[in-house]
PDB file of C-alpha atoms in Angstrom:
ATOM      1  CA  UNK A   1       5.828 -13.706 -13.595  1.00 87.00           C
ATOM      2  CA  UNK A   2       3.064 -11.640 -15.062  1.00 90.00           C
ATOM      3  CA  UNK A   3       5.485  -8.866 -15.775  1.00 92.00           C
ATOM      4  CA  UNK A   4       8.376 -10.991 -17.350  1.00 92.00           C
ATOM      5  CA  UNK A   5       5.891 -13.099 -19.436  1.00 93.00           C
ATOM      6  CA  UNK A   6       4.193  -9.883 -20.626  1.00 92.00           C
ATOM      7  CA  UNK A   7       7.711  -8.289 -21.391  1.00 92.00           C
ATOM      8  CA  UNK A   8       8.969 -11.290 -23.306  1.00 93.00           C
ATOM      9  CA  UNK A   9       5.721 -11.549 -25.445  1.00 93.00           C
ATOM     10  CA  UNK A  10       5.894  -7.818 -26.002  1.00 92.00           C
ATOM     11  CA  UNK A  11       9.408  -7.866 -27.423  1.00 90.00           C
ATOM     12  CA  UNK A  12       9.635 -11.382 -28.708  1.00 91.00           C
ATOM     13  CA  UNK A  13      12.473 -12.322 -26.466  1.00 92.00           C
ATOM     14  CA  UNK A  14      13.315 -15.688 -25.046  1.00 94.00           C
ATOM     15  CA  UNK A  15      12.611 -16.321 -21.367  1.00 95.00           C
ATOM     16  CA  UNK A  16      15.332 -18.012 -19.224  1.00 95.00           C
ATOM     17  CA  UNK A  17      15.118 -18.702 -15.555  1.00 96.00           C
ATOM     18  CA  UNK A  18      17.997 -18.954 -13.220  1.00 95.00           C
ATOM     19  CA  UNK A  19      18.139 -20.355  -9.698  1.00 94.00           C
ATOM     20  CA  UNK A  20      21.371 -20.135  -7.559  1.00 93.00           C
ATOM     21  CA  UNK A  21      21.066 -22.812  -4.622  1.00 91.00           C
ATOM     22  CA  UNK A  22      21.452 -21.330  -1.079  1.00 85.00           C
ATOM     23  CA  UNK A  23      21.870 -23.179   2.294  1.00 79.00           C
ATOM     24  CA  UNK A  24      19.204 -21.987   4.628  1.00 73.00           C
ATOM     25  CA  UNK A  25      20.630 -20.247   7.586  1.00 71.00           C
ATOM     26  CA  UNK A  26      20.747 -22.650  11.006  1.00 68.00           C
ATOM     27  CA  UNK A  27      21.017 -26.018   9.142  1.00 69.00           C
ATOM     28  CA  UNK A  28      22.872 -28.375  11.446  1.00 70.00           C
ATOM     29  CA  UNK A  29      23.076 -31.567   9.388  1.00 76.00           C
ATOM     30  CA  UNK A  30      25.769 -32.864   7.008  1.00 85.00           C
ATOM     31  CA  UNK A  31      26.820 -30.300   4.422  1.00 82.00           C
ATOM     32  CA  UNK A  32      26.046 -32.886   1.389  1.00 85.00           C
ATOM     33  CA  UNK A  33      22.564 -33.680   2.652  1.00 86.00           C
ATOM     34  CA  UNK A  34      21.772 -30.073   3.147  1.00 84.00           C
ATOM     35  CA  UNK A  35      23.449 -29.063  -0.444  1.00 84.00           C
ATOM     36  CA  UNK A  36      21.412 -31.800  -1.769  1.00 89.00           C
ATOM     37  CA  UNK A  37      18.277 -30.560  -0.371  1.00 89.00           C
ATOM     38  CA  UNK A  38      18.988 -26.947  -1.588  1.00 89.00           C
ATOM     39  CA  UNK A  39      19.463 -28.281  -5.230  1.00 92.00           C
ATOM     40  CA  UNK A  40      16.235 -30.329  -4.869  1.00 94.00           C
ATOM     41  CA  UNK A  41      14.377 -27.164  -3.906  1.00 92.00           C
ATOM     42  CA  UNK A  42      16.058 -25.256  -6.775  1.00 93.00           C
ATOM     43  CA  UNK A  43      15.008 -27.688  -9.238  1.00 95.00           C
ATOM     44  CA  UNK A  44      11.497 -27.611  -7.844  1.00 95.00           C
ATOM     45  CA  UNK A  45      11.293 -23.793  -8.194  1.00 94.00           C
ATOM     46  CA  UNK A  46      12.704 -23.732 -11.802  1.00 95.00           C
ATOM     47  CA  UNK A  47       9.972 -26.513 -12.686  1.00 96.00           C
ATOM     48  CA  UNK A  48       7.301 -24.296 -11.103  1.00 95.00           C
ATOM     49  CA  UNK A  49       8.424 -21.181 -12.689  1.00 94.00           C
ATOM     50  CA  UNK A  50       8.506 -22.725 -16.117  1.00 95.00           C
ATOM     51  CA  UNK A  51       5.203 -24.342 -15.973  1.00 95.00           C
ATOM     52  CA  UNK A  52       3.694 -21.024 -14.691  1.00 94.00           C
ATOM     53  CA  UNK A  53       5.377 -19.172 -17.623  1.00 94.00           C
ATOM     54  CA  UNK A  54       3.886 -21.748 -20.147  1.00 93.00           C
ATOM     55  CA  UNK A  55       0.593 -20.975 -19.008  1.00 94.00           C
ATOM     56  CA  UNK A  56       0.991 -17.378 -19.601  1.00 93.00           C
ATOM     57  CA  UNK A  57       2.899 -17.434 -22.806  1.00 92.00           C
ATOM     58  CA  UNK A  58       1.190 -20.396 -24.445  1.00 87.00           C
ATOM     59  CA  UNK A  59       4.133 -21.650 -26.588  1.00 88.00           C
ATOM     60  CA  UNK A  60       4.708 -18.399 -28.211  1.00 92.00           C
ATOM     61  CA  UNK A  61       8.477 -18.018 -26.965  1.00 92.00           C
ATOM     62  CA  UNK A  62      10.851 -20.293 -25.780  1.00 94.00           C
ATOM     63  CA  UNK A  63      11.356 -20.886 -22.051  1.00 95.00           C
ATOM     64  CA  UNK A  64      14.568 -22.414 -20.628  1.00 95.00           C
ATOM     65  CA  UNK A  65      15.992 -22.624 -17.318  1.00 95.00           C
ATOM     66  CA  UNK A  66      19.197 -23.085 -15.236  1.00 95.00           C
ATOM     67  CA  UNK A  67      20.202 -24.357 -11.949  1.00 95.00           C
ATOM     68  CA  UNK A  68      23.813 -22.606 -11.279  1.00 94.00           C
ATOM     69  CA  UNK A  69      25.949 -25.837 -10.563  1.00 89.00           C
ATOM     70  CA  UNK A  70      28.953 -23.845  -9.264  1.00 89.00           C
ATOM     71  CA  UNK A  71      28.226 -20.550  -7.661  1.00 88.00           C
ATOM     72  CA  UNK A  72      30.547 -17.547  -7.468  1.00 90.00           C
ATOM     73  CA  UNK A  73      27.918 -15.644  -5.317  1.00 89.00           C
ATOM     74  CA  UNK A  74      24.459 -14.848  -6.305  1.00 92.00           C
ATOM     75  CA  UNK A  75      25.074 -11.386  -7.658  1.00 92.00           C
ATOM     76  CA  UNK A  76      28.226 -12.329  -9.615  1.00 93.00           C
ATOM     77  CA  UNK A  77      26.415 -15.581 -10.953  1.00 94.00           C
ATOM     78  CA  UNK A  78      23.290 -13.125 -11.989  1.00 94.00           C
ATOM     79  CA  UNK A  79      25.524 -10.522 -13.535  1.00 94.00           C
ATOM     80  CA  UNK A  80      27.576 -13.194 -15.435  1.00 94.00           C
ATOM     81  CA  UNK A  81      24.321 -14.340 -17.048  1.00 93.00           C
ATOM     82  CA  UNK A  82      23.082 -10.822 -17.892  1.00 93.00           C
ATOM     83  CA  UNK A  83      25.491 -10.364 -20.828  1.00 91.00           C
ATOM     84  CA  UNK A  84      23.375 -10.815 -23.815  1.00 90.00           C
ATOM     85  CA  UNK A  85      20.155 -10.489 -22.160  1.00 93.00           C
ATOM     86  CA  UNK A  86      17.694  -7.796 -23.053  1.00 92.00           C
ATOM     87  CA  UNK A  87      16.397  -7.637 -19.567  1.00 94.00           C
ATOM     88  CA  UNK A  88      17.003  -9.143 -16.001  1.00 95.00           C
ATOM     89  CA  UNK A  89      13.921  -9.198 -13.705  1.00 95.00           C
ATOM     90  CA  UNK A  90      14.158  -9.626 -10.034  1.00 93.00           C
ATOM     91  CA  UNK A  91      11.234  -9.894  -7.781  1.00 86.00           C
ATOM     92  CA  UNK A  92      11.409  -7.574  -4.571  1.00 79.00           C
ATOM     93  CA  UNK A  93       9.902  -8.639  -1.393  1.00 70.00           C
ATOM     94  CA  UNK A  94       9.156  -6.493   1.589  1.00 59.00           C
ATOM     95  CA  UNK A  95      11.626  -8.517   4.076  1.00 55.00           C
ATOM     96  CA  UNK A  96      12.944  -7.754   7.601  1.00 53.00           C
ATOM     97  CA  UNK A  97      16.252  -8.306   9.530  1.00 49.00           C
ATOM     98  CA  UNK A  98      18.690 -10.463   7.765  1.00 49.00           C
ATOM     99  CA  UNK A  99      16.299 -11.662   4.883  1.00 48.00           C
ATOM    100  CA  UNK A 100      15.883  -7.639   4.378  1.00 48.00           C
ATOM    101  CA  UNK A 101      19.646  -7.047   4.154  1.00 47.00           C
ATOM    102  CA  UNK A 102      20.624  -9.865   1.978  1.00 50.00           C
ATOM    103  CA  UNK A 103      17.570  -9.529  -0.375  1.00 48.00           C
ATOM    104  CA  UNK A 104      18.096  -5.786  -0.795  1.00 55.00           C
ATOM    105  CA  UNK A 105      21.980  -6.131  -1.201  1.00 73.00           C
ATOM    106  CA  UNK A 106      21.405  -8.775  -3.940  1.00 84.00           C
ATOM    107  CA  UNK A 107      19.170  -6.448  -5.900  1.00 87.00           C
ATOM    108  CA  UNK A 108      21.317  -3.455  -5.579  1.00 87.00           C
ATOM    109  CA  UNK A 109      24.247  -5.295  -6.579  1.00 88.00           C
ATOM    110  CA  UNK A 110      22.676  -6.912  -9.650  1.00 92.00           C
ATOM    111  CA  UNK A 111      21.179  -3.538 -10.626  1.00 90.00           C
ATOM    112  CA  UNK A 112      24.646  -1.717 -10.496  1.00 87.00           C
ATOM    113  CA  UNK A 113      26.631  -4.220 -12.285  1.00 89.00           C
ATOM    114  CA  UNK A 114      24.338  -5.994 -14.588  1.00 91.00           C
ATOM    115  CA  UNK A 115      25.243  -5.782 -18.478  1.00 91.00           C
ATOM    116  CA  UNK A 116      21.586  -5.292 -19.220  1.00 92.00           C
ATOM    117  CA  UNK A 117      18.961  -3.111 -17.807  1.00 93.00           C
ATOM    118  CA  UNK A 118      17.478  -4.421 -14.495  1.00 95.00           C
ATOM    119  CA  UNK A 119      13.807  -4.213 -13.263  1.00 95.00           C
ATOM    120  CA  UNK A 120      12.885  -4.942  -9.960  1.00 94.00           C
ATOM    121  CA  UNK A 121       9.203  -6.038  -9.257  1.00 93.00           C
ATOM    122  CA  UNK A 122       7.575  -5.733  -5.988  1.00 89.00           C
ATOM    123  CA  UNK A 123       5.838  -8.900  -4.842  1.00 85.00           C
ATOM    124  CA  UNK A 124       2.782  -7.221  -3.984  1.00 85.00           C
ATOM    125  CA  UNK A 125       2.361  -5.523  -7.503  1.00 87.00           C
ATOM    126  CA  UNK A 126      -0.783  -6.661  -9.368  1.00 85.00           C
ATOM    127  CA  UNK A 127      -0.715  -6.345 -13.146  1.00 82.00           C
ATOM    128  CA  UNK A 128      -4.549  -5.771 -13.055  1.00 81.00           C
ATOM    129  CA  UNK A 129      -4.026  -2.190 -11.581  1.00 80.00           C
ATOM    130  CA  UNK A 130      -3.071  -0.453 -14.760  1.00 88.00           C
ATOM    131  CA  UNK A 131      -2.712   3.213 -15.327  1.00 92.00           C
ATOM    132  CA  UNK A 132      -1.229   2.912 -18.774  1.00 94.00           C
ATOM    133  CA  UNK A 133       1.558   5.390 -18.004  1.00 96.00           C
ATOM    134  CA  UNK A 134       5.344   4.853 -17.953  1.00 97.00           C
ATOM    135  CA  UNK A 135       7.154   7.199 -15.598  1.00 96.00           C
ATOM    136  CA  UNK A 136      10.564   8.388 -16.109  1.00 94.00           C
ATOM    137  CA  UNK A 137      12.622  10.616 -13.715  1.00 91.00           C
ATOM    138  CA  UNK A 138      15.177  12.978 -14.990  1.00 89.00           C
ATOM    139  CA  UNK A 139      17.586  15.051 -12.753  1.00 85.00           C
ATOM    140  CA  UNK A 140      19.681  16.811 -15.546  1.00 84.00           C
ATOM    141  CA  UNK A 141      18.494  16.892 -19.248  1.00 84.00           C
ATOM    142  CA  UNK A 142      22.211  17.039 -20.205  1.00 82.00           C
ATOM    143  CA  UNK A 143      22.718  13.353 -19.311  1.00 80.00           C
ATOM    144  CA  UNK A 144      19.328  11.866 -19.933  1.00 86.00           C
ATOM    145  CA  UNK A 145      19.545  11.093 -23.625  1.00 88.00           C
ATOM    146  CA  UNK A 146      19.583   7.315 -23.329  1.00 90.00           C
ATOM    147  CA  UNK A 147      17.291   7.255 -20.583  1.00 92.00           C
ATOM    148  CA  UNK A 148      14.571   9.458 -22.051  1.00 94.00           C
ATOM    149  CA  UNK A 149      14.985   7.288 -25.271  1.00 94.00           C
ATOM    150  CA  UNK A 150      14.696   4.079 -23.404  1.00 94.00           C
ATOM    151  CA  UNK A 151      11.310   5.448 -21.585  1.00 96.00           C
ATOM    152  CA  UNK A 152       9.870   6.511 -25.108  1.00 96.00           C
ATOM    153  CA  UNK A 153      10.678   3.208 -26.460  1.00 95.00           C
ATOM    154  CA  UNK A 154       8.971   1.501 -23.517  1.00 96.00           C
ATOM    155  CA  UNK A 155       5.832   3.776 -23.513  1.00 96.00           C
ATOM    156  CA  UNK A 156       5.508   3.196 -27.371  1.00 95.00           C
ATOM    157  CA  UNK A 157       5.770  -0.685 -26.986  1.00 94.00           C
ATOM    158  CA  UNK A 158       3.174  -0.551 -24.347  1.00 94.00           C
ATOM    159  CA  UNK A 159       1.200   2.003 -25.988  1.00 94.00           C
ATOM    160  CA  UNK A 160       1.255   4.095 -22.630  1.00 95.00           C
ATOM    161  CA  UNK A 161       1.644   7.727 -22.097  1.00 96.00           C
ATOM    162  CA  UNK A 162       4.863   8.810 -20.911  1.00 97.00           C
ATOM    163  CA  UNK A 163       5.359  11.042 -17.821  1.00 95.00           C
ATOM    164  CA  UNK A 164       8.635  12.860 -17.582  1.00 94.00           C
ATOM    165  CA  UNK A 165       9.205  13.574 -13.847  1.00 92.00           C
ATOM    166  CA  UNK A 166      11.564  16.219 -12.268  1.00 87.00           C
ATOM    167  CA  UNK A 167      12.004  17.109  -8.581  1.00 84.00           C
ATOM    168  CA  UNK A 168      13.589  19.856  -6.942  1.00 80.00           C
ATOM    169  CA  UNK A 169      13.608  21.400  -3.305  1.00 74.00           C
ATOM    170  CA  UNK A 170      11.447  24.673  -3.043  1.00 71.00           C
ATOM    171  CA  UNK A 171      13.534  27.808  -3.262  1.00 67.00           C
ATOM    172  CA  UNK A 172      14.234  29.777  -0.197  1.00 65.00           C
ATOM    173  CA  UNK A 173      11.925  32.662   0.299  1.00 59.00           C
ATOM    174  CA  UNK A 174       8.651  33.715   1.555  1.00 62.00           C
ATOM    175  CA  UNK A 175       5.315  34.311  -0.386  1.00 63.00           C
ATOM    176  CA  UNK A 176       5.195  35.530  -3.990  1.00 69.00           C
ATOM    177  CA  UNK A 177       9.142  35.662  -4.136  1.00 70.00           C
ATOM    178  CA  UNK A 178       9.432  31.884  -3.374  1.00 68.00           C
ATOM    179  CA  UNK A 179       6.860  30.976  -5.759  1.00 74.00           C
ATOM    180  CA  UNK A 180       8.474  33.124  -8.465  1.00 75.00           C
ATOM    181  CA  UNK A 181      11.871  31.502  -7.751  1.00 75.00           C
ATOM    182  CA  UNK A 182      10.238  28.159  -8.362  1.00 74.00           C
ATOM    183  CA  UNK A 183       8.668  29.130 -11.470  1.00 81.00           C
ATOM    184  CA  UNK A 184      11.917  30.385 -12.952  1.00 79.00           C
ATOM    185  CA  UNK A 185      13.395  26.906 -12.240  1.00 79.00           C
ATOM    186  CA  UNK A 186      10.755  25.165 -13.558  1.00 80.00           C
ATOM    187  CA  UNK A 187      10.819  26.996 -16.863  1.00 84.00           C
ATOM    188  CA  UNK A 188      14.640  26.593 -16.930  1.00 84.00           C
ATOM    189  CA  UNK A 189      14.077  22.868 -16.768  1.00 84.00           C
ATOM    190  CA  UNK A 190      11.481  22.758 -19.284  1.00 86.00           C
ATOM    191  CA  UNK A 191      13.512  24.739 -21.770  1.00 86.00           C
ATOM    192  CA  UNK A 192      16.503  22.554 -21.144  1.00 85.00           C
ATOM    193  CA  UNK A 193      14.401  19.396 -21.913  1.00 88.00           C
ATOM    194  CA  UNK A 194      12.565  20.731 -24.910  1.00 88.00           C
ATOM    195  CA  UNK A 195      14.826  19.876 -27.683  1.00 86.00           C
ATOM    196  CA  UNK A 196      15.240  16.377 -26.347  1.00 90.00           C
ATOM    197  CA  UNK A 197      11.408  15.689 -25.874  1.00 91.00           C
ATOM    198  CA  UNK A 198      10.775  17.367 -29.196  1.00 90.00           C
ATOM    199  CA  UNK A 199      13.057  15.159 -31.364  1.00 91.00           C
ATOM    200  CA  UNK A 200      11.794  11.908 -29.400  1.00 94.00           C
ATOM    201  CA  UNK A 201       8.149  12.984 -30.026  1.00 92.00           C
ATOM    202  CA  UNK A 202       8.682  13.285 -33.688  1.00 92.00           C
ATOM    203  CA  UNK A 203      10.383   9.808 -33.682  1.00 94.00           C
ATOM    204  CA  UNK A 204       7.585   8.169 -31.326  1.00 95.00           C
ATOM    205  CA  UNK A 205       4.783  10.048 -32.712  1.00 93.00           C
ATOM    206  CA  UNK A 206       2.057   7.797 -31.141  1.00 94.00           C
ATOM    207  CA  UNK A 207       3.496   8.536 -27.474  1.00 96.00           C
ATOM    208  CA  UNK A 208       1.601  11.185 -25.458  1.00 96.00           C
ATOM    209  CA  UNK A 209       4.181  12.921 -23.209  1.00 94.00           C
ATOM    210  CA  UNK A 210       3.597  15.082 -20.317  1.00 93.00           C
ATOM    211  CA  UNK A 211       6.260  16.768 -18.080  1.00 90.00           C
ATOM    212  CA  UNK A 212       5.691  17.123 -14.371  1.00 89.00           C
ATOM    213  CA  UNK A 213       7.978  19.353 -12.107  1.00 86.00           C
ATOM    214  CA  UNK A 214       7.418  18.737  -8.337  1.00 85.00           C
ATOM    215  CA  UNK A 215       8.838  21.132  -5.698  1.00 82.00           C
ATOM    216  CA  UNK A 216       9.623  18.781  -3.058  1.00 83.00           C
ATOM    217  CA  UNK A 217      12.565  16.285  -2.071  1.00 84.00           C
ATOM    218  CA  UNK A 218      13.036  13.853  -4.689  1.00 82.00           C
ATOM    219  CA  UNK A 219      12.565  10.632  -2.675  1.00 81.00           C
ATOM    220  CA  UNK A 220       8.827  11.836  -1.896  1.00 84.00           C
ATOM    221  CA  UNK A 221       8.478  13.037  -5.446  1.00 86.00           C
ATOM    222  CA  UNK A 222       9.311   9.797  -7.056  1.00 84.00           C
ATOM    223  CA  UNK A 223       6.986   8.126  -4.795  1.00 83.00           C
ATOM    224  CA  UNK A 224       4.136  10.404  -5.466  1.00 84.00           C
ATOM    225  CA  UNK A 225       4.812  10.778  -9.104  1.00 80.00           C
ATOM    226  CA  UNK A 226       4.740   6.967  -9.548  1.00 81.00           C
ATOM    227  CA  UNK A 227       1.606   6.382  -7.801  1.00 83.00           C
ATOM    228  CA  UNK A 228      -0.428   6.549 -11.075  1.00 88.00           C
ATOM    229  CA  UNK A 229       2.136   4.808 -13.177  1.00 93.00           C
ATOM    230  CA  UNK A 230       2.807   1.354 -14.236  1.00 94.00           C
ATOM    231  CA  UNK A 231       6.822   1.374 -14.474  1.00 96.00           C
ATOM    232  CA  UNK A 232       9.212   3.758 -13.076  1.00 95.00           C
ATOM    233  CA  UNK A 233      12.439   4.289 -15.393  1.00 95.00           C
ATOM    234  CA  UNK A 234      15.570   5.522 -13.595  1.00 92.00           C
ATOM    235  CA  UNK A 235      19.329   6.160 -14.801  1.00 88.00           C
ATOM    236  CA  UNK A 236      21.191   4.011 -12.632  1.00 78.00           C
ATOM    237  CA  UNK A 237      24.282   6.022 -12.331  1.00 62.00           C
ATOM    238  CA  UNK A 238      25.570   9.366 -13.609  1.00 52.00           C
ATOM    239  CA  UNK A 239      27.001   9.076 -16.870  1.00 45.00           C
ATOM    240  CA  UNK A 240      30.493  10.181 -15.533  1.00 50.00           C
ATOM    241  CA  UNK A 241      30.423   7.500 -12.963  1.00 49.00           C
ATOM    242  CA  UNK A 242      32.243   4.040 -13.721  1.00 51.00           C
ATOM    243  CA  UNK A 243      30.408   0.808 -14.565  1.00 50.00           C
ATOM    244  CA  UNK A 244      29.466  -1.132 -11.541  1.00 51.00           C
ATOM    245  CA  UNK A 245      29.297   2.112  -9.446  1.00 54.00           C
ATOM    246  CA  UNK A 246      27.065   1.668  -6.353  1.00 65.00           C
ATOM    247  CA  UNK A 247      23.324   2.806  -6.874  1.00 77.00           C
ATOM    248  CA  UNK A 248      22.773   6.306  -5.496  1.00 77.00           C
ATOM    249  CA  UNK A 249      20.728   6.927  -2.436  1.00 80.00           C
ATOM    250  CA  UNK A 250      17.574   7.931  -4.814  1.00 81.00           C
ATOM    251  CA  UNK A 251      17.817   4.600  -6.677  1.00 84.00           C
ATOM    252  CA  UNK A 252      17.893   2.660  -3.304  1.00 85.00           C
ATOM    253  CA  UNK A 253      15.040   4.517  -1.877  1.00 85.00           C
ATOM    254  CA  UNK A 254      12.837   3.859  -5.131  1.00 86.00           C
ATOM    255  CA  UNK A 255      14.046   0.080  -4.960  1.00 85.00           C
ATOM    256  CA  UNK A 256      13.043  -0.135  -1.293  1.00 84.00           C
ATOM    257  CA  UNK A 257       9.786   1.883  -1.284  1.00 84.00           C
ATOM    258  CA  UNK A 258       8.401   1.749  -4.795  1.00 88.00           C
ATOM    259  CA  UNK A 259       4.786   0.004  -5.220  1.00 88.00           C
ATOM    260  CA  UNK A 260       5.261  -0.464  -9.128  1.00 92.00           C
ATOM    261  CA  UNK A 261       8.273  -2.023 -10.922  1.00 94.00           C
ATOM    262  CA  UNK A 262      11.413  -0.116 -11.126  1.00 94.00           C
ATOM    263  CA  UNK A 263      13.883  -0.361 -14.090  1.00 95.00           C
ATOM    264  CA  UNK A 264      17.322   0.752 -14.121  1.00 93.00           C
ATOM    265  CA  UNK A 265      18.796   1.715 -17.237  1.00 91.00           C
ATOM    266  CA  UNK A 266      22.165   3.149 -18.442  1.00 82.00           C
ATOM    267  CA  UNK A 267      22.333   6.944 -19.012  1.00 75.00           C
ATOM    268  CA  UNK A 268      24.408   6.227 -22.053  1.00 68.00           C
ATOM    269  CA  UNK A 269      23.804   3.933 -24.957  1.00 65.00           C
ATOM    270  CA  UNK A 270      25.327   0.390 -24.713  1.00 57.00           C
ATOM    271  CA  UNK A 271      26.865  -1.516 -27.543  1.00 50.00           C
ATOM    272  CA  UNK A 272      23.913  -3.658 -28.994  1.00 52.00           C
ATOM    273  CA  UNK A 273      24.345  -7.286 -28.843  1.00 50.00           C
ATOM    274  CA  UNK A 274      22.317  -9.810 -31.112  1.00 51.00           C
ATOM    275  CA  UNK A 275      20.266 -12.533 -29.856  1.00 51.00           C
ATOM    276  CA  UNK A 276      19.367 -10.993 -26.525  1.00 53.00           C
ATOM    277  CA  UNK A 277      16.797 -12.710 -24.386  1.00 56.00           C
ATOM    278  CA  UNK A 278      14.947 -11.591 -20.987  1.00 56.00           C
ATOM    279  CA  UNK A 279      16.655 -13.100 -18.084  1.00 57.00           C
ATOM    280  CA  UNK A 280      14.667 -13.787 -14.832  1.00 62.00           C
ATOM    281  CA  UNK A 281      16.103 -15.329 -11.628  1.00 58.00           C
ATOM    282  CA  UNK A 282      14.922 -17.526  -8.860  1.00 56.00           C
ATOM    283  CA  UNK A 283      16.206 -18.114  -5.432  1.00 44.00           C
ATOM    284  CA  UNK A 284      15.047 -19.429  -2.039  1.00 38.00           C
ATOM    285  CA  UNK A 285      15.058 -15.895  -0.524  1.00 36.00           C
ATOM    286  CA  UNK A 286      13.465 -14.171  -3.325  1.00 38.00           C
ATOM    287  CA  UNK A 287      11.426 -16.588  -5.590  1.00 34.00           C
ATOM    288  CA  UNK A 288      11.334 -15.933  -9.341  1.00 37.00           C
ATOM    289  CA  UNK A 289      13.638 -12.725  -9.099  1.00 37.00           C
TER     290      UNK A 289
END
């Protein structure tokens, strides 16, 4: 709630809550009775979410909510409503068993298919623990133009510094030879990134930028590199992959383990849509997602 409210205030976007009713597993009563109970619970969740948001935004933005009447599946419902939105926000909880499988697959499905950027906010995240840093992960500078621009924009809006993070496994070799090869690869990456960063620095002159190269597996590099950040930005698919392609293993790992919000953005610029809003969803399994 804190994240989406701050984001809506920062960008001037409206806030729209969506709840998809779901029957709790193991119910044995009449379907109509159980379904009405699920709808009543949905209305309660939406009312509470709207009230909490009103307290945080103080009438400065428009807040609306929607209970999905005819669901075609949670992921499909959310993706359909993402068209025209500025951002889709989902809460990610550390679940176990069936709850973990359902919750994670929903988040992954929305993140891979949404028409708008998607941010997954860990339920344990606290807005008070700020580092004033946006972290963006870049694997290949050749396909990172839009991801970098988005990260610069976010850092500028937040008045935060920007850390560009790159990871690669240590080179084979012992002693000085291994160190030398690592240094060569690091210089190659920095040189490849230099032109893009320089152009964006000129456009976003207030954003302080640092480049960090970590010689370790990318999964652990992301987690360590984001420890002192407030938002992790990832390109959600390789630019040559089709829309709605599944998230890759690195994105899934970040989604599962990150302790800070993770935003998935396109690696290529989407066609702008007027009248965008911030979209957030709620469901019995993942409240205020």
